[in-house]
mmCIF file of C-alpha atoms in Angstrom:
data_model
loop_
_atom_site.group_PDB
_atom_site.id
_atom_site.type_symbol
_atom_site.label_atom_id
_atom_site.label_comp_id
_atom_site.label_asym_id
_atom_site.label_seq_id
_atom_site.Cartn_x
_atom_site.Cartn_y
_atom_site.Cartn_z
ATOM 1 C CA UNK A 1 -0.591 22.044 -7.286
ATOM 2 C CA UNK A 2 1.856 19.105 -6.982
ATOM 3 C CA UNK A 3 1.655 19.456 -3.268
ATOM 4 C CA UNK A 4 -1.598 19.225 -3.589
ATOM 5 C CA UNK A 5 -2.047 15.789 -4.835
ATOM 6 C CA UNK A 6 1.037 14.629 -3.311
ATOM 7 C CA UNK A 7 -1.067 15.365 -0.376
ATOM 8 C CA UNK A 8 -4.435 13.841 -2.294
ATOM 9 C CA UNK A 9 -2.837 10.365 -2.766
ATOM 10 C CA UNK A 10 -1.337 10.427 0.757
ATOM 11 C CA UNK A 11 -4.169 10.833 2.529
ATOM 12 C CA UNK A 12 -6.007 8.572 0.299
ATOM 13 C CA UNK A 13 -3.410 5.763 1.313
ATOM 14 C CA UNK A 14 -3.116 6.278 4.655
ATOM 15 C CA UNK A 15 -7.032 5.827 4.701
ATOM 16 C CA UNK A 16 -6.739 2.454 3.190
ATOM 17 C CA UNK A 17 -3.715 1.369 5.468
ATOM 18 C CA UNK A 18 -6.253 2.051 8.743
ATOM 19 C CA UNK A 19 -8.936 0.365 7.548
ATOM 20 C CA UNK A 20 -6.684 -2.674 6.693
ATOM 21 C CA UNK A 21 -5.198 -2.364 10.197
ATOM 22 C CA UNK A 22 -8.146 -2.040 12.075
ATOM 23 C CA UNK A 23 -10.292 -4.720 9.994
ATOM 24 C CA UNK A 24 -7.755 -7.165 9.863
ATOM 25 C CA UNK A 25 -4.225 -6.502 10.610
ATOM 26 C CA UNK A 26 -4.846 -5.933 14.537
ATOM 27 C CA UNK A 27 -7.474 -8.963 14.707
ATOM 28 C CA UNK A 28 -4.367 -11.366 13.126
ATOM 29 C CA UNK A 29 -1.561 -9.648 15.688
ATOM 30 C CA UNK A 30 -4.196 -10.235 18.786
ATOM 31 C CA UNK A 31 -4.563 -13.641 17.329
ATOM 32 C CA UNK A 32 -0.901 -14.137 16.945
ATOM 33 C CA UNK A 33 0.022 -12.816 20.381
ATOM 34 C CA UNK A 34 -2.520 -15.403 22.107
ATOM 35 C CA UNK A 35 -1.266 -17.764 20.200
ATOM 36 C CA UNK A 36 2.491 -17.177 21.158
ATOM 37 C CA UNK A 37 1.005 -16.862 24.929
ATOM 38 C CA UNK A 38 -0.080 -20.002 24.951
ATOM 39 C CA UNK A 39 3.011 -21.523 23.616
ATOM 40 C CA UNK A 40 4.975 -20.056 26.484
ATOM 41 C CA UNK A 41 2.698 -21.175 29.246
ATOM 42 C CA UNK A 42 2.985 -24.445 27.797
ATOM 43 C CA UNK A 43 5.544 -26.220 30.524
ATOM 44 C CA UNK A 44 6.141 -29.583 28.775
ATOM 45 C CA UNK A 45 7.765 -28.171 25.941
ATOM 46 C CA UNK A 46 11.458 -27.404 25.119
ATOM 47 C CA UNK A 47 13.061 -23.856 24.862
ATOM 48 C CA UNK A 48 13.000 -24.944 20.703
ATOM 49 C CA UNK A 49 9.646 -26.115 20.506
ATOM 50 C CA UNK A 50 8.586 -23.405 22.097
ATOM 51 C CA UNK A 51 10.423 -20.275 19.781
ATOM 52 C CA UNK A 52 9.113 -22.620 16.816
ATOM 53 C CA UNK A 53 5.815 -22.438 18.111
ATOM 54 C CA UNK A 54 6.186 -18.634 18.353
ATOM 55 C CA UNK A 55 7.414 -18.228 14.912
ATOM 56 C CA UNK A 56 4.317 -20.425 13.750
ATOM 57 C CA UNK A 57 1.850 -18.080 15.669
ATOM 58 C CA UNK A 58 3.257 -15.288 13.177
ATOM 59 C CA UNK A 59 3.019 -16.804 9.826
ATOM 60 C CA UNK A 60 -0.556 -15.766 8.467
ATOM 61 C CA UNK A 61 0.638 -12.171 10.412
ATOM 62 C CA UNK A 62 3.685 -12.063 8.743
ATOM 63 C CA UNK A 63 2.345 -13.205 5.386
ATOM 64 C CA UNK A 64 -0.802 -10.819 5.346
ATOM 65 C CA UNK A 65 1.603 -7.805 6.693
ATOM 66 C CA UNK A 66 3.547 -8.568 3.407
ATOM 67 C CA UNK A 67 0.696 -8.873 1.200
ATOM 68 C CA UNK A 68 -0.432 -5.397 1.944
ATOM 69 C CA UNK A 69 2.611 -4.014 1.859
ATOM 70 C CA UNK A 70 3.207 -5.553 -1.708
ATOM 71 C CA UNK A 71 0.106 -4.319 -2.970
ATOM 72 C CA UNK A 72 0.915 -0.552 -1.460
ATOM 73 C CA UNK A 73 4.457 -0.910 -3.374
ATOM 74 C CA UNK A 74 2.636 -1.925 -6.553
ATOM 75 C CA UNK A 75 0.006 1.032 -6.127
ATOM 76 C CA UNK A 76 2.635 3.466 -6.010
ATOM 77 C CA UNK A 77 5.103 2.522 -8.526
ATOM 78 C CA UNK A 78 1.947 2.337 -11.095
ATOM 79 C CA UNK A 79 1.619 6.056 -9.608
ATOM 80 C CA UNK A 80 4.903 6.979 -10.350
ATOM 81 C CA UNK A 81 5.296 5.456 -13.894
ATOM 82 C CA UNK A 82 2.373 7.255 -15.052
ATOM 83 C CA UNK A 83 3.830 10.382 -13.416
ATOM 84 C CA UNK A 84 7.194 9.930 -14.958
ATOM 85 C CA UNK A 85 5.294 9.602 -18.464
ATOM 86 C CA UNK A 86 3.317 12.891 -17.883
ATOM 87 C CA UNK A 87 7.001 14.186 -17.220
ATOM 88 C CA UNK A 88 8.830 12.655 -20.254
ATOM 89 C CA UNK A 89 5.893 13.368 -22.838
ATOM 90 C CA UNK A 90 6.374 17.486 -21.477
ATOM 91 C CA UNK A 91 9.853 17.540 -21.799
ATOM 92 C CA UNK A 92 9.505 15.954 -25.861
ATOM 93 C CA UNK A 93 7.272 18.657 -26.451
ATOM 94 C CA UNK A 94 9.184 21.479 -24.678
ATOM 95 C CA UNK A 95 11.858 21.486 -27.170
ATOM 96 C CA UNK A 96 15.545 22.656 -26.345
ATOM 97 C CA UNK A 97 15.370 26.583 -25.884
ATOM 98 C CA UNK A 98 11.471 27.375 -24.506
ATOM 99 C CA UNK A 99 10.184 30.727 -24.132
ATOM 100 C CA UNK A 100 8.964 31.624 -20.526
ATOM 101 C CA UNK A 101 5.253 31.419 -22.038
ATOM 102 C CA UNK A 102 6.351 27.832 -23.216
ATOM 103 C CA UNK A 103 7.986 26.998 -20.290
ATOM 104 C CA UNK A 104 4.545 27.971 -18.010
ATOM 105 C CA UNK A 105 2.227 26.080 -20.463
ATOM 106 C CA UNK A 106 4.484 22.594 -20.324
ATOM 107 C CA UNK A 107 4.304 23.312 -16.374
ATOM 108 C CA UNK A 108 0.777 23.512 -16.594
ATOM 109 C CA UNK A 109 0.360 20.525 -18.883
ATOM 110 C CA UNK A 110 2.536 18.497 -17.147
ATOM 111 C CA UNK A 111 0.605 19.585 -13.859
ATOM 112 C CA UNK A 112 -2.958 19.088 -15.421
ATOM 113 C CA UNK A 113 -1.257 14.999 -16.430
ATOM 114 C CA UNK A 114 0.082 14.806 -13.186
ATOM 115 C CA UNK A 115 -3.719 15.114 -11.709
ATOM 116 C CA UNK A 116 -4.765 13.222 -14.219
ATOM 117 C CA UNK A 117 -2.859 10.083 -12.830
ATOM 118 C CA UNK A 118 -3.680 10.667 -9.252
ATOM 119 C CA UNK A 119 -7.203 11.055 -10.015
ATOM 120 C CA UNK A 120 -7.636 7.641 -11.722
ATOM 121 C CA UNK A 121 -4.917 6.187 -8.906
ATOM 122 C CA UNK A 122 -7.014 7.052 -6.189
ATOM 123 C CA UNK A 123 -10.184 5.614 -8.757
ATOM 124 C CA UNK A 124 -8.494 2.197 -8.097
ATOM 125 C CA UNK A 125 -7.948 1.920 -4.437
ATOM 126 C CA UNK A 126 -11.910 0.795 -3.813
ATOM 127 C CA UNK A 127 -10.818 -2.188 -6.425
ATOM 128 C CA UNK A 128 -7.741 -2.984 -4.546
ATOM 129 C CA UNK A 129 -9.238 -2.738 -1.554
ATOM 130 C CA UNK A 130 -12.231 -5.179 -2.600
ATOM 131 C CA UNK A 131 -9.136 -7.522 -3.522
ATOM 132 C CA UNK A 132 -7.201 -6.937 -0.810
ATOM 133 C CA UNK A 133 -10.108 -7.797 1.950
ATOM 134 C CA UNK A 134 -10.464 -10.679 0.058
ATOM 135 C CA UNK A 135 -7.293 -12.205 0.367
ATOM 136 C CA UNK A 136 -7.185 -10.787 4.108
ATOM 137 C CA UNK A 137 -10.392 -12.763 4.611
ATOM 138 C CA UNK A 138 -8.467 -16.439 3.853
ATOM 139 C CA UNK A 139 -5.628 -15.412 5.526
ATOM 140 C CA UNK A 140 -7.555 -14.327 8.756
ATOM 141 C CA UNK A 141 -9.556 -17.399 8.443
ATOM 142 C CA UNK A 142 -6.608 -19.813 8.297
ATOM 143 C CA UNK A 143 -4.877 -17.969 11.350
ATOM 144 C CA UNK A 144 -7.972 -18.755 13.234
ATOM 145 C CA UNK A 145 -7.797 -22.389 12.314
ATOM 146 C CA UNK A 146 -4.236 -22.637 12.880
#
């Protein structure tokens, strides 16, 4: 059963990661590379202002890369807290010498928590997603500009 949402909030996040990709992510890199491109066909320029140019092409890349992968971090940990409490609250109840019968109903209990927490984890990903676009939105529009 832990497998099983192991597997739950995986796929889950790996959804959100491609649809950050693919609606922003890639649009900043192309952005970013065109940019850089047109820094080194630039002739007049030094070797330095060019590699600062460069690095300038890859800030709102860089910085939105970040963001998300911030956010992600912060998903997860809040995932494994709650976990870790489903685990800790078992173990106080368990007691020091459990029966087998005890010992399958804490499994069980602790299992039944552990859905529990991936259930309302994966509940919040439209509302970090919904914050997350927004963000992604300014930053996309301020690589264009730039």
């Amino acid at each position: 059963m832990v497998e099983r949402q192991r597997q739950r909030i995986e796929q889950e996040m790996t959804k959100m990661v491609d649809e950050i990709d693919k609606q922003y992510l890639r649009k900043m890199q192309a952005s970013m590379h065109r940019c850089a491109a047109k820094c080194c066909d630039n002739t007049d320029i030094s070797l330095e202002r060019v590699q600062q140019c460069v690095e300038m092409c890859s800030t709102h890349l860089n910085q939105s890369q970040n963001y998300v992968q911030k956010e992600i971090e912060h998903l997860q940990s809040r995932l494994q807290r709650c976990v870790m409490q489903c685990n800790d609250e078992t173990k106080d109840k368990m007691g020091p010498n459990p029966s087998e019968a005890e010992i399958d109903k804490y499994t069980l209990m602790f299992e039944n928590c552990a859905v529990k927490c991936v259930d309302t984890h994966i509940g919040l990903i439209p509302t970090i997603m919904k914050a997350m676009k927004t963000v992604l939105n300014k930053q996309s529009e301020a690589s264009i500009v730039t």
